[in-house]
């Protein structure tokens, strides 16, 4: 993760090549994962992935990266 700059917050992560992933976000870390909002989806490649939450206006936001 990175620092909040204005209303953007970068999250960098990596995983196995050709594996799919979803970036989930929530303002409540205790919510069941099924209630977290899907922010982005993709497939891992050789380089790390950086997702930037460009609407990060909440003082507290939690992120999860899930991959099957």
PDB file of C-alpha atoms in Angstrom, residues 22-28 31-41 51 53-58 60-66:
ATOM      1  CA  UNK A  22     -10.170  -9.142  -7.531  1.00  0.00           C
ATOM      2  CA  UNK A  23      -9.452  -6.027  -5.476  1.00  0.00           C
ATOM      3  CA  UNK A  24     -12.152  -5.578  -2.830  1.00  0.00           C
ATOM      4  CA  UNK A  25     -12.786  -2.535  -0.658  1.00  0.00           C
ATOM      5  CA  UNK A  26     -14.831  -1.737   2.424  1.00  0.00           C
ATOM      6  CA  UNK A  27     -14.995   0.898   5.137  1.00  0.00           C
ATOM      7  CA  UNK A  28     -15.868  -1.865   7.637  1.00  0.00           C
ATOM      8  CA  UNK A  31     -18.142  -7.190   7.108  1.00  0.00           C
ATOM      9  CA  UNK A  32     -18.336 -10.634   5.491  1.00  0.00           C
ATOM     10  CA  UNK A  33     -16.268 -10.683   2.290  1.00  0.00           C
ATOM     11  CA  UNK A  34     -19.436 -11.174   0.227  1.00  0.00           C
ATOM     12  CA  UNK A  35     -20.448  -7.638   1.241  1.00  0.00           C
ATOM     13  CA  UNK A  36     -17.165  -5.984   0.213  1.00  0.00           C
ATOM     14  CA  UNK A  37     -17.316  -3.964  -3.028  1.00  0.00           C
ATOM     15  CA  UNK A  38     -15.338  -5.225  -6.054  1.00  0.00           C
ATOM     16  CA  UNK A  39     -13.084  -2.334  -7.081  1.00  0.00           C
ATOM     17  CA  UNK A  40     -11.085  -4.025  -9.857  1.00  0.00           C
ATOM     18  CA  UNK A  41     -10.451  -7.399 -11.494  1.00  0.00           C
ATOM     19  CA  UNK A  51      -4.414  -0.582  -8.303  1.00  0.00           C
ATOM     20  CA  UNK A  53      -8.264   3.886  -5.713  1.00  0.00           C
ATOM     21  CA  UNK A  54      -8.940   7.278  -7.276  1.00  0.00           C
ATOM     22  CA  UNK A  55     -12.061   7.861  -5.179  1.00  0.00           C
ATOM     23  CA  UNK A  56     -10.475   7.277  -1.765  1.00  0.00           C
ATOM     24  CA  UNK A  57     -12.328   9.999   0.121  1.00  0.00           C
ATOM     25  CA  UNK A  58     -13.007   8.096   3.338  1.00  0.00           C
ATOM     26  CA  UNK A  60     -10.678   4.663   6.718  1.00  0.00           C
ATOM     27  CA  UNK A  61     -10.732   2.205   3.809  1.00  0.00           C
ATOM     28  CA  UNK A  62      -9.731  -1.454   3.886  1.00  0.00           C
ATOM     29  CA  UNK A  63      -8.539  -3.394   0.842  1.00  0.00           C
ATOM     30  CA  UNK A  64      -8.332  -7.123   0.125  1.00  0.00           C
ATOM     31  CA  UNK A  65      -6.873  -8.848  -2.900  1.00  0.00           C
ATOM     32  CA  UNK A  66      -8.466 -12.233  -3.489  1.00  0.00           C
TER      33      UNK A  66
END
